XYZ file of C-alpha atoms in Angstrom:
689
model
C -25.906 17.245 -13.969
C -25.848 20.998 -14.724
C -27.766 24.028 -13.469
C -29.705 26.331 -15.788
C -26.586 28.413 -16.388
C -24.519 25.353 -17.237
C -22.125 25.985 -14.347
C -22.896 23.073 -12.026
C -21.456 19.667 -12.938
C -21.176 16.227 -11.325
C -18.011 14.402 -12.373
C -17.944 10.679 -11.506
C -14.534 9.533 -10.327
C -12.755 7.280 -7.804
C -11.782 8.184 -4.237
C -8.056 9.037 -3.896
C -7.535 7.401 -0.511
C -7.539 3.694 0.398
C -7.521 0.736 -1.993
C -11.229 -0.102 -1.829
C -11.886 2.044 -4.902
C -15.113 3.787 -3.905
C -16.945 5.734 -6.579
C -18.055 9.314 -5.940
C -19.172 12.447 -7.735
C -17.064 15.576 -7.557
C -19.347 18.609 -7.595
C -18.037 21.495 -9.704
C -19.545 24.965 -9.769
C -18.147 27.638 -12.043
C -14.842 25.781 -12.434
C -14.310 25.169 -8.701
C -14.834 22.108 -6.540
C -17.614 22.683 -4.019
C -18.220 19.220 -2.622
C -18.793 15.504 -3.067
C -22.054 13.697 -3.735
C -22.838 9.961 -3.758
C -22.257 7.866 -6.859
C -24.884 5.221 -6.252
C -24.155 3.293 -9.447
C -20.847 2.054 -8.013
C -21.131 -1.632 -7.030
C -18.211 -1.146 -4.657
C -19.634 1.345 -2.168
C -23.201 1.867 -3.449
C -23.085 5.599 -2.770
C -21.645 5.308 0.743
C -18.437 7.120 1.759
C -16.170 7.260 4.799
C -15.095 10.581 6.376
C -12.020 10.773 4.164
C -13.955 10.150 0.961
C -16.624 12.689 1.888
C -13.968 15.408 2.299
C -11.561 14.336 -0.442
C -12.122 17.485 -2.487
C -10.983 19.952 0.175
C -7.200 19.650 -0.191
C -7.366 20.163 -3.955
C -7.975 23.922 -3.696
C -5.783 24.477 -0.662
C -4.076 27.899 -0.908
C -0.626 26.403 -0.260
C -0.578 24.289 -3.424
C 2.641 24.385 -5.422
C 1.950 26.365 -8.594
C 5.346 26.963 -10.223
C 8.556 24.958 -10.664
C 11.135 25.769 -8.004
C 14.928 25.489 -8.209
C 17.163 25.719 -5.159
C 19.829 28.375 -5.575
C 22.207 29.276 -2.755
C 20.071 27.288 -0.359
C 16.807 29.044 -1.246
C 14.014 28.047 -3.629
C 13.338 30.432 -6.507
C 10.635 30.234 -9.129
C 11.680 28.945 -12.538
C 10.178 28.276 -15.936
C 9.273 24.761 -16.925
C 11.979 24.715 -19.598
C 14.602 25.779 -17.075
C 13.522 23.025 -14.678
C 13.354 20.379 -17.416
C 16.754 21.348 -18.820
C 18.374 21.125 -15.384
C 16.827 17.725 -14.610
C 17.722 16.281 -18.008
C 21.310 17.531 -17.869
C 21.939 16.442 -14.262
C 20.492 12.962 -14.650
C 22.309 12.444 -17.950
C 25.588 13.723 -16.517
C 25.373 11.474 -13.449
C 24.288 8.457 -15.477
C 27.134 8.937 -17.965
C 29.715 9.375 -15.202
C 28.625 6.745 -12.685
C 26.303 4.403 -14.611
C 22.656 3.367 -14.130
C 23.143 2.292 -10.511
C 23.730 5.936 -9.567
C 20.071 6.848 -10.130
C 16.970 6.112 -8.086
C 13.302 6.552 -9.016
C 10.469 6.343 -6.475
C 6.796 6.231 -7.469
C 3.779 6.918 -5.280
C 0.910 4.456 -5.028
C -1.418 7.443 -4.882
C -0.808 8.326 -8.533
C -2.732 6.925 -11.518
C -1.669 3.820 -13.419
C -0.744 5.834 -16.461
C 1.793 7.901 -14.515
C 3.280 4.879 -12.754
C 3.710 3.217 -16.130
C 5.269 6.179 -17.913
C 7.706 6.898 -15.064
C 9.049 3.356 -14.990
C 9.267 3.364 -18.773
C 11.187 6.650 -18.664
C 13.682 5.294 -16.121
C 14.239 2.067 -18.023
C 14.391 3.529 -21.521
C 16.342 6.711 -20.810
C 18.814 5.435 -18.214
C 18.703 1.625 -18.522
C 18.107 1.281 -14.788
C 15.808 -0.969 -12.788
C 16.264 1.224 -9.709
C 12.574 2.032 -9.683
C 10.189 1.137 -6.896
C 6.900 2.210 -5.353
C 5.613 2.523 -1.811
C 3.944 -0.895 -1.902
C 7.397 -1.848 -0.670
C 6.498 -0.495 2.769
C 2.925 -1.781 2.927
C 2.095 -4.778 0.720
C 5.421 -5.784 -0.798
C 5.166 -9.024 1.237
C 1.722 -9.648 -0.285
C 3.177 -9.458 -3.785
C 6.083 -11.715 -2.820
C 4.208 -14.128 -0.585
C 1.111 -14.676 -2.698
C 3.280 -15.029 -5.807
C 5.278 -17.791 -4.133
C 2.165 -19.568 -2.818
C -0.328 -19.043 -5.638
C 1.691 -17.675 -8.571
C 0.004 -14.250 -8.433
C 0.668 -11.512 -5.889
C -2.858 -10.113 -5.717
C -6.141 -10.608 -3.877
C -7.976 -13.726 -4.967
C -11.579 -12.507 -4.580
C -13.569 -9.245 -4.751
C -14.721 -7.368 -1.649
C -18.430 -8.069 -2.071
C -17.688 -11.793 -2.191
C -17.526 -11.939 1.619
C -21.302 -12.276 1.500
C -20.724 -15.786 0.102
C -18.442 -16.793 2.988
C -19.646 -18.682 6.042
C -16.623 -17.679 8.121
C -14.633 -14.464 7.725
C -11.186 -14.773 9.307
C -9.547 -11.373 9.752
C -6.002 -11.073 11.069
C -3.837 -7.969 11.436
C -6.526 -5.851 9.787
C -8.442 -2.895 11.259
C -10.707 -2.357 8.277
C -13.313 -0.299 10.161
C -10.758 2.529 10.319
C -8.459 1.805 7.396
C -10.972 0.447 4.829
C -14.444 1.408 6.074
C -16.380 0.424 2.962
C -14.725 -2.999 2.899
C -15.675 -3.305 6.576
C -19.248 -2.479 5.554
C -19.277 -5.672 3.474
C -18.073 -7.650 6.489
C -20.794 -6.095 8.630
C -23.406 -6.957 5.998
C -22.195 -10.553 6.060
C -22.339 -10.624 9.865
C -25.924 -9.354 9.809
C -26.729 -12.185 7.420
C -25.521 -14.669 10.010
C -21.935 -15.205 8.832
C -19.313 -15.747 11.555
C -16.586 -13.101 11.923
C -13.312 -14.002 13.656
C -10.799 -11.212 14.329
C -7.252 -11.907 15.501
C -5.289 -8.807 16.488
C -2.892 -7.744 19.242
C -5.149 -4.711 19.748
C -8.870 -4.538 20.524
C -9.639 -2.379 17.513
C -12.966 -1.017 16.253
C -12.918 -3.980 13.858
C -12.423 -6.402 16.750
C -15.569 -4.982 18.373
C -17.600 -6.250 15.425
C -16.315 -9.799 15.746
C -18.217 -12.836 16.931
C -14.873 -14.160 18.143
C -11.934 -11.929 19.092
C -8.493 -13.372 19.758
C -5.740 -11.181 21.204
C -2.265 -12.485 20.498
C 1.207 -11.147 21.182
C 2.618 -8.793 18.533
C 4.644 -10.414 15.732
C 3.710 -14.010 16.558
C 1.585 -14.553 13.439
C 3.434 -17.593 12.119
C 3.288 -19.478 15.407
C -0.450 -18.812 15.714
C -1.245 -19.835 12.127
C 0.981 -22.927 12.367
C -0.863 -23.991 15.496
C -4.236 -23.512 13.801
C -2.999 -25.710 10.937
C -1.626 -28.319 13.333
C -5.033 -28.780 14.942
C -6.823 -28.838 11.579
C -4.581 -31.720 10.494
C -4.688 -33.392 13.904
C -8.499 -33.426 13.838
C -8.562 -34.577 10.206
C -10.292 -31.441 8.965
C -7.947 -30.702 6.042
C -9.141 -31.026 2.428
C -7.219 -34.085 1.225
C -8.611 -34.052 -2.299
C -7.725 -30.395 -2.885
C -4.258 -30.932 -1.410
C -3.584 -33.969 -3.605
C -4.883 -32.553 -6.883
C -3.999 -28.879 -6.680
C -0.971 -28.386 -4.419
C 2.598 -29.437 -3.681
C 4.718 -29.383 -0.536
C 2.139 -30.650 1.957
C 4.525 -33.080 3.644
C 6.950 -30.236 4.393
C 4.145 -28.187 5.929
C 2.843 -31.108 8.003
C 6.278 -31.839 9.420
C 6.815 -28.189 10.351
C 3.510 -27.616 12.137
C 3.960 -30.726 14.280
C 6.076 -28.528 16.549
C 3.279 -25.996 17.090
C 0.614 -27.882 19.025
C 1.098 -25.649 22.069
C 2.037 -22.016 21.353
C 0.640 -20.118 24.305
C 4.163 -19.341 25.533
C 4.817 -17.575 22.211
C 1.450 -16.119 21.219
C -0.339 -15.759 24.532
C -3.317 -17.684 23.099
C -4.484 -20.754 25.069
C -4.484 -24.021 23.155
C -8.223 -24.571 23.532
C -8.825 -21.155 21.961
C -6.598 -22.075 19.020
C -8.569 -25.307 18.555
C -11.851 -23.397 18.503
C -10.619 -21.077 15.764
C -9.179 -23.997 13.784
C -12.472 -25.884 13.887
C -14.553 -22.853 12.963
C -12.392 -22.041 9.938
C -11.906 -25.609 8.726
C -15.503 -26.800 9.064
C -17.040 -23.833 7.229
C -18.277 -24.594 3.717
C -16.629 -21.357 2.598
C -14.062 -19.408 4.615
C -12.230 -16.264 3.542
C -9.048 -14.742 4.959
C -8.699 -10.952 5.120
C -5.475 -9.346 6.318
C -3.581 -6.083 6.262
C -0.427 -4.399 7.592
C -0.423 -6.284 10.882
C 0.693 -9.218 8.736
C 2.946 -7.491 6.218
C 4.863 -4.677 7.939
C 7.265 -7.007 9.706
C 10.629 -8.585 8.943
C 8.648 -11.838 8.657
C 6.076 -10.242 6.330
C 6.466 -12.556 3.332
C 6.444 -15.646 5.536
C 3.336 -14.363 7.326
C 1.559 -14.072 3.969
C 2.752 -17.505 2.869
C 1.422 -18.910 6.139
C -2.031 -17.563 5.312
C -1.705 -19.112 1.858
C -0.880 -22.413 3.570
C -4.003 -22.152 5.738
C -6.293 -21.438 2.792
C -4.923 -24.305 0.690
C -4.973 -26.725 3.635
C -8.754 -26.369 3.774
C -9.378 -25.965 0.033
C -10.520 -22.382 0.461
C -9.195 -21.036 -2.831
C -10.701 -20.622 -6.282
C -14.439 -20.171 -5.785
C -16.892 -17.629 -4.347
C -16.732 -16.926 -0.622
C -13.145 -18.043 -0.055
C -9.599 -16.896 -0.778
C -6.822 -14.779 0.694
C -7.399 -11.049 0.408
C -5.010 -8.287 1.443
C -6.672 -4.945 2.119
C -4.688 -2.370 0.167
C -4.133 0.895 1.985
C -3.608 3.272 -0.922
C -5.796 4.031 -3.899
C -3.364 2.607 -6.451
C -0.990 0.401 -4.498
C -2.162 -2.541 -6.606
C -1.848 -0.592 -9.831
C 1.640 0.791 -9.179
C 2.908 -2.783 -8.966
C 0.811 -3.882 -11.948
C 2.342 -1.088 -14.034
C 5.915 -2.289 -13.489
C 7.011 0.414 -11.053
C 8.995 -2.345 -9.409
C 12.711 -3.198 -9.579
C 12.389 -6.655 -11.134
C 9.337 -6.630 -13.408
C 7.831 -4.763 -16.322
C 4.065 -4.122 -16.416
C 1.923 -7.178 -15.755
C 4.711 -8.750 -13.652
C 6.786 -9.690 -16.708
C 10.218 -10.507 -15.330
C 13.141 -8.319 -16.322
C 15.569 -11.196 -15.838
C 13.884 -13.307 -18.511
C 15.739 -12.897 -21.801
C 12.717 -13.524 -24.023
C 10.556 -11.073 -22.062
C 13.235 -8.397 -22.171
C 13.752 -8.854 -25.908
C 10.000 -8.576 -26.475
C 9.834 -5.356 -24.462
C 12.790 -3.912 -26.376
C 11.036 -4.639 -29.664
C 7.724 -3.169 -28.512
C 9.342 -0.079 -27.004
C 11.795 0.320 -29.881
C 14.919 0.295 -27.694
C 17.900 -1.889 -26.857
C 19.852 -2.629 -23.703
C 17.069 -2.844 -21.109
C 18.477 -3.870 -17.730
C 18.080 -7.448 -16.520
C 19.153 -7.078 -12.883
C 16.977 -6.813 -9.784
C 17.130 -3.087 -9.075
C 17.447 -1.367 -5.714
C 14.294 -1.279 -3.598
C 12.661 1.752 -2.002
C 14.247 1.866 1.433
C 17.516 0.418 0.156
C 17.714 3.380 -2.218
C 17.583 5.664 0.813
C 20.434 3.766 2.465
C 22.473 3.999 -0.763
C 22.086 7.774 -1.106
C 25.524 9.226 -1.821
C 27.110 5.884 -2.666
C 26.300 4.613 -5.196
C 23.061 6.592 -5.725
C 23.875 10.213 -6.607
C 20.543 11.442 -8.005
C 16.969 10.574 -7.115
C 13.515 11.380 -8.486
C 10.722 11.162 -5.881
C 7.227 11.332 -7.321
C 4.422 12.184 -4.848
C 6.036 10.479 -1.855
C 7.006 11.890 1.529
C 9.789 9.591 2.813
C 10.857 11.916 5.630
C 7.573 11.132 7.393
C 6.498 7.764 5.958
C 9.712 5.706 5.835
C 11.226 4.007 8.902
C 13.896 5.795 10.936
C 13.158 9.357 9.796
C 16.504 10.635 11.043
C 18.274 8.151 8.784
C 16.114 9.284 5.835
C 16.963 12.958 6.373
C 20.685 12.247 6.713
C 20.576 10.156 3.538
C 18.767 12.718 1.377
C 21.401 15.293 2.297
C 24.045 13.032 0.715
C 22.527 13.196 -2.776
C 24.114 15.303 -5.476
C 20.715 16.015 -7.002
C 17.115 15.440 -5.904
C 13.878 16.051 -7.806
C 10.539 16.045 -5.962
C 7.275 16.174 -7.895
C 4.296 16.854 -5.638
C 1.293 19.017 -4.751
C 2.680 20.685 -1.622
C 5.921 21.712 0.028
C 6.227 18.482 2.006
C 8.839 17.631 4.609
C 10.692 15.768 1.837
C 10.387 18.496 -0.804
C 12.499 20.790 1.369
C 15.516 18.586 0.564
C 15.027 18.868 -3.201
C 17.126 20.710 -5.746
C 14.141 20.959 -8.088
C 10.449 20.834 -7.163
C 7.861 20.237 -9.872
C 4.200 21.150 -9.173
C 1.857 18.337 -10.196
C -1.864 17.658 -10.378
C -4.292 16.091 -7.918
C -6.678 13.255 -8.764
C -9.389 15.826 -9.528
C -7.255 17.601 -12.134
C -6.457 14.768 -14.540
C -7.843 11.701 -16.259
C -6.590 8.200 -15.643
C -7.203 4.997 -13.724
C -6.678 3.498 -10.270
C -6.620 -0.260 -9.644
C -8.271 -1.252 -6.395
C -7.243 -4.024 -4.033
C -9.657 -6.411 -5.753
C -7.859 -5.908 -9.126
C -10.722 -3.788 -10.464
C -9.497 -0.955 -12.703
C -11.521 2.210 -12.056
C -11.586 5.507 -13.924
C -10.716 8.898 -12.523
C -11.897 11.928 -14.481
C -10.692 15.496 -14.676
C -13.086 17.884 -12.951
C -11.064 21.122 -12.637
C -7.817 22.633 -13.908
C -4.526 22.668 -12.037
C -3.664 25.885 -10.143
C -1.218 28.388 -11.593
C 1.436 26.810 -13.807
C 1.143 23.345 -12.266
C 0.929 20.544 -14.833
C -0.705 17.157 -15.061
C 1.960 14.694 -14.012
C 1.804 12.493 -17.110
C 2.512 15.604 -19.188
C 5.593 16.360 -17.080
C 7.010 12.924 -17.895
C 6.219 13.321 -21.591
C 7.955 16.702 -21.609
C 11.015 15.270 -19.861
C 11.163 12.386 -22.324
C 11.233 14.889 -25.170
C 14.020 16.851 -23.452
C 15.944 13.578 -23.299
C 15.270 12.975 -27.027
C 13.470 9.701 -26.382
C 11.280 7.927 -28.892
C 8.069 6.207 -27.859
C 6.733 8.987 -25.649
C 4.489 10.838 -28.086
C 1.442 10.643 -25.846
C -1.319 13.234 -25.979
C -3.515 11.901 -23.185
C -3.568 9.418 -20.327
C -5.594 7.103 -22.566
C -2.690 7.054 -25.040
C -0.380 5.945 -22.227
C -2.877 3.317 -21.071
C -3.081 1.920 -24.575
C 0.710 1.739 -24.773
C 0.642 -0.271 -21.546
C -2.055 -2.584 -22.937
C 0.054 -3.130 -26.047
C 2.924 -4.593 -24.002
C 0.946 -6.256 -21.180
C -0.944 -9.435 -22.133
C -2.852 -9.712 -18.844
C -4.482 -6.298 -19.353
C -4.742 -6.083 -23.119
C -8.532 -6.375 -23.018
C -9.195 -3.496 -20.616
C -9.992 -0.386 -22.657
C -11.173 3.016 -21.466
C -14.465 2.295 -23.199
C -15.031 -0.828 -21.103
C -14.180 1.100 -17.949
C -17.026 3.546 -18.567
C -19.338 0.994 -16.952
C -19.513 1.453 -13.147
C -18.521 -2.169 -12.557
C -15.496 -1.806 -14.864
C -13.182 -4.843 -15.283
C -10.966 -7.035 -13.077
C -7.619 -8.182 -14.442
C -6.469 -10.546 -15.846
C -8.362 -9.683 -18.995
C -6.329 -10.648 -22.080
C -8.790 -9.683 -24.836
C -11.616 -7.247 -25.462
C -14.018 -10.195 -25.515
C -12.799 -11.541 -22.164
C -15.168 -10.768 -19.235
C -12.377 -10.143 -16.728
C -11.493 -12.280 -13.720
C -13.059 -11.351 -10.380
C -11.976 -14.672 -8.812
C -8.491 -16.101 -9.354
C -7.255 -19.716 -9.349
C -10.572 -21.389 -10.158
C -9.225 -24.353 -12.153
C -5.518 -23.992 -11.520
C -3.123 -21.647 -9.792
C -1.173 -18.960 -11.636
C 2.188 -20.611 -10.944
C 4.248 -22.143 -13.743
C 3.143 -25.679 -12.825
C -0.441 -24.667 -12.096
C -0.175 -25.798 -8.475
C -0.407 -23.997 -5.159
C 2.746 -24.349 -3.105
C 2.884 -25.134 0.609
C 5.863 -23.982 2.648
C 7.013 -25.194 6.028
C 7.664 -21.919 7.836
C 9.126 -21.557 11.312
C 8.295 -18.793 13.764
C 11.084 -16.331 14.308
C 11.098 -13.312 16.609
C 11.086 -9.707 15.392
C 14.381 -7.962 14.743
C 14.072 -5.849 17.892
C 12.419 -6.989 21.106
C 11.642 -5.187 24.339
C 14.319 -5.303 27.030
C 15.220 -3.611 30.303
C 16.306 -0.377 28.598
C 13.389 -0.240 26.137
C 10.647 -2.268 27.856
C 7.657 -1.491 25.598
C 6.691 -3.013 22.252
C 5.551 -0.261 19.880
C 3.095 -0.897 17.056
C 1.814 1.677 14.544
C -1.701 2.138 13.215
C -3.993 4.023 10.860
C -6.906 6.258 11.837
C -10.253 6.618 10.120
C -9.768 10.391 9.945
C -6.298 10.529 8.371
C -4.333 9.167 5.463
C -0.603 8.492 5.420
C 1.380 11.686 6.110
C -1.690 13.965 6.225
C -0.540 15.907 3.151
C -4.159 15.659 2.005
C -6.336 14.911 5.044
C -4.489 17.445 7.192
C -5.931 20.109 4.877
C -9.531 18.957 5.429
C -10.804 21.067 8.313
C -13.144 18.531 9.884
C -10.624 15.683 9.700
C -7.905 17.824 11.252
C -10.262 18.858 14.049
C -11.049 15.228 14.852
C -7.396 14.257 15.397
C -5.085 17.292 15.214
C -1.985 15.635 16.676
C -0.365 12.283 17.301
C -1.411 10.047 20.146
C -0.210 6.784 21.639
C -2.366 4.129 23.259
C -0.985 2.838 26.566
C -2.510 0.195 28.827
C -4.190 1.292 32.064
C -1.771 -0.694 34.227
C 1.307 0.798 32.564
C -0.125 4.309 32.771
C -0.876 3.916 36.489
C 2.595 2.554 37.172
C 4.206 5.517 35.359
C 1.715 8.067 36.765
C 0.563 8.987 33.257
C -2.856 10.599 32.895
C -5.151 10.284 29.899
C -4.497 13.197 27.517
C -1.091 13.948 28.984
C 1.799 14.457 26.569
C 4.469 11.783 26.907
C 7.821 11.033 25.296
C 8.789 7.774 23.626
C 12.484 6.976 23.241
C 14.070 4.280 21.108
C 17.407 3.267 19.670
C 16.998 5.558 16.659
C 15.253 8.627 18.040
C 12.360 9.950 20.080
C 8.824 11.235 19.597
C 6.159 13.000 21.622
C 2.443 12.278 21.620
C -0.703 12.500 23.709
C -1.349 9.492 25.927
C -4.612 7.617 25.443
C -4.995 5.350 28.440
C -6.976 2.265 27.443
C -7.307 -1.483 27.723
C -7.382 -1.777 23.915
C -3.664 -2.626 24.071
C -2.138 -5.204 26.386
C 0.295 -4.300 29.172
C 3.739 -3.656 27.742
C 2.320 -2.822 24.290
C 1.818 0.618 22.733
C 0.094 1.734 19.534
C 1.035 5.083 18.020
C -0.622 6.838 15.091
C 1.419 6.711 11.870
C 0.272 9.907 10.147
C 2.101 12.770 11.820
C 5.421 14.481 11.180
C 7.648 16.597 13.395
C 7.952 15.640 17.064
C 4.879 13.417 16.666
C 6.441 11.243 13.966
C 6.403 7.594 14.983
C 8.938 6.868 12.263
C 11.611 8.506 14.353
C 11.334 5.277 16.341
C 10.664 2.556 13.774
C 13.146 -0.017 12.580
C 14.814 -0.326 9.166
C 15.400 -4.089 9.611
C 14.188 -5.809 6.435
C 12.209 -8.875 5.492
C 14.837 -10.813 3.511
C 12.431 -11.742 0.708
C 10.367 -8.596 0.101
C 12.687 -5.996 1.686
C 9.814 -4.770 3.846
C 11.062 -2.763 6.848
C 9.748 -3.700 10.281
C 7.407 -0.747 10.793
C 5.036 -2.626 13.097
C 7.443 -3.677 15.826
C 10.090 -1.720 17.699
C 11.224 -1.387 21.296
C 10.823 1.892 23.186
C 10.837 3.442 26.627
C 8.123 5.820 27.900
C 8.584 8.847 30.098
C 6.493 11.742 31.355
C 7.247 15.228 30.075
C 7.349 17.229 33.267
C 5.067 20.247 33.309
C 3.423 19.555 29.936
C -0.249 18.622 29.550
């Protein structure tokens, strides 16, 4: 659309926030963004947007954008030319790699960046420095989904598309507050409810999503496995399991059956009465089609992978995999958290989850990339890289991430970054993390470049350039191409994001059939899609699972407590949560006036009984203390959390940063830190309101 002077344009693109992948139109007037308008052709959101999507253009033209490369000299940042910045990065990384080897480097990729940039960064790290020390921030949200679903089903991705909930008879949601975190996915659930479908929500907190439920079950934090095992026990006990599906399409059932025999009564663990567990078991198992939807309440725990595998067990036990209206679907919290993993920004796989350890795969990649000596080891994961800063990791490249605010134990993160010999940060703003850098490179927002995001339903959606970058800032893919040329690398002669995408397709069989041309259609394509003639795959595991033997795999999984539990010194259990008005560390949403006005500072939910006992008033500022640090936030007195349980917002830095309290204890399989469960004490701040 254009006005009579040709100045007004609508540019269809994809929202840069959560993983639902909503379509929208950026409105451009005279080269500047002026707003957002509905993109009604999108089958995902049908023109609807949440508060974040409706304001997603505002941060782009914020006056505090980074516009020139910066180099730290004598403790102060000074402006530099691009060549000066590139030369310094290339020389420092080469020097450190030559002296200490590939294990001395770390590369961290944001799930908010397009597929093309995730792909080229991991290719740069692997080709230039022969290191697999590359990871993305799925590690601290849905790393357990990738690990757990891969072990259960052979593929670490959602099984069914969002709109498919309309085909379910029962929607079982656990550890997911989609009304706030994924509003347009929640809209599909609400549509299904209005059509008479039953919605069951299990959550330690009475969330806005729980208010929509036909059945709400509150359970004790971090007791997911015990609850799910008990549900499965009663399904088997009442002979409601799908014997034919189990026999023909799965393995390991006997192990599962033996394990869950010990979980008939779990009220002492979960707080859920046995009769309530039976009711949920019957509702799920007797439905013709039942779908499981989950989020970070399942994954962000030291049991995260086992929690996901437990949900896989439940779905297979009842035959709810491989057709419309069923499946196991993680709600992805970032716009490209699925895609960053798909693109190989992971320490053990190339793009398309091709394993680095496999000799034939590695040889094939070397031939296609025109290199030798690609690494075969499992590289160092995201938070482990932070712990290894200084020894053995000497240099790190952080692309569009803000670890000082978003990683667990912020004080540990800050101490670690100070140990590096050299740090590069590539971002839009001077973030809390950028202040620790030796070189800062100014990149481009989603509105300033072409590319693709892959949503949580494996649908690859286009983003399109609407405006130019400010000042001397560059499109991020171009920065990586320029660096590759400084490093004298072959195979990086890309002139556009589409060139990079096509290079990825060339080496990735599961996505070879997804071209930019096919993505021009609003419905785009779901991977896997191996050829241009292939229609794409909205629903996985129809005839067989994606595992090597084609079977789904049951696992007998025991409940185990979180790494840190409440005690006399720290008597409260602290959970973290997302808000509908903010996104991650507020680098973007904090610059949208209306969103900032809605929630300008951190708050913590505390139960009425606890607040009365501690003489805490609603709206009063309180202090939380833990084993790793302390934080301050406004008290919200409510019965949405149980006595002894707190929920604090995850988005804020400074004194309101919940990650000054969170735990770095890791899930042994996925290396997920336990962000959702830590022990704290609460105290009044005398004289402060």
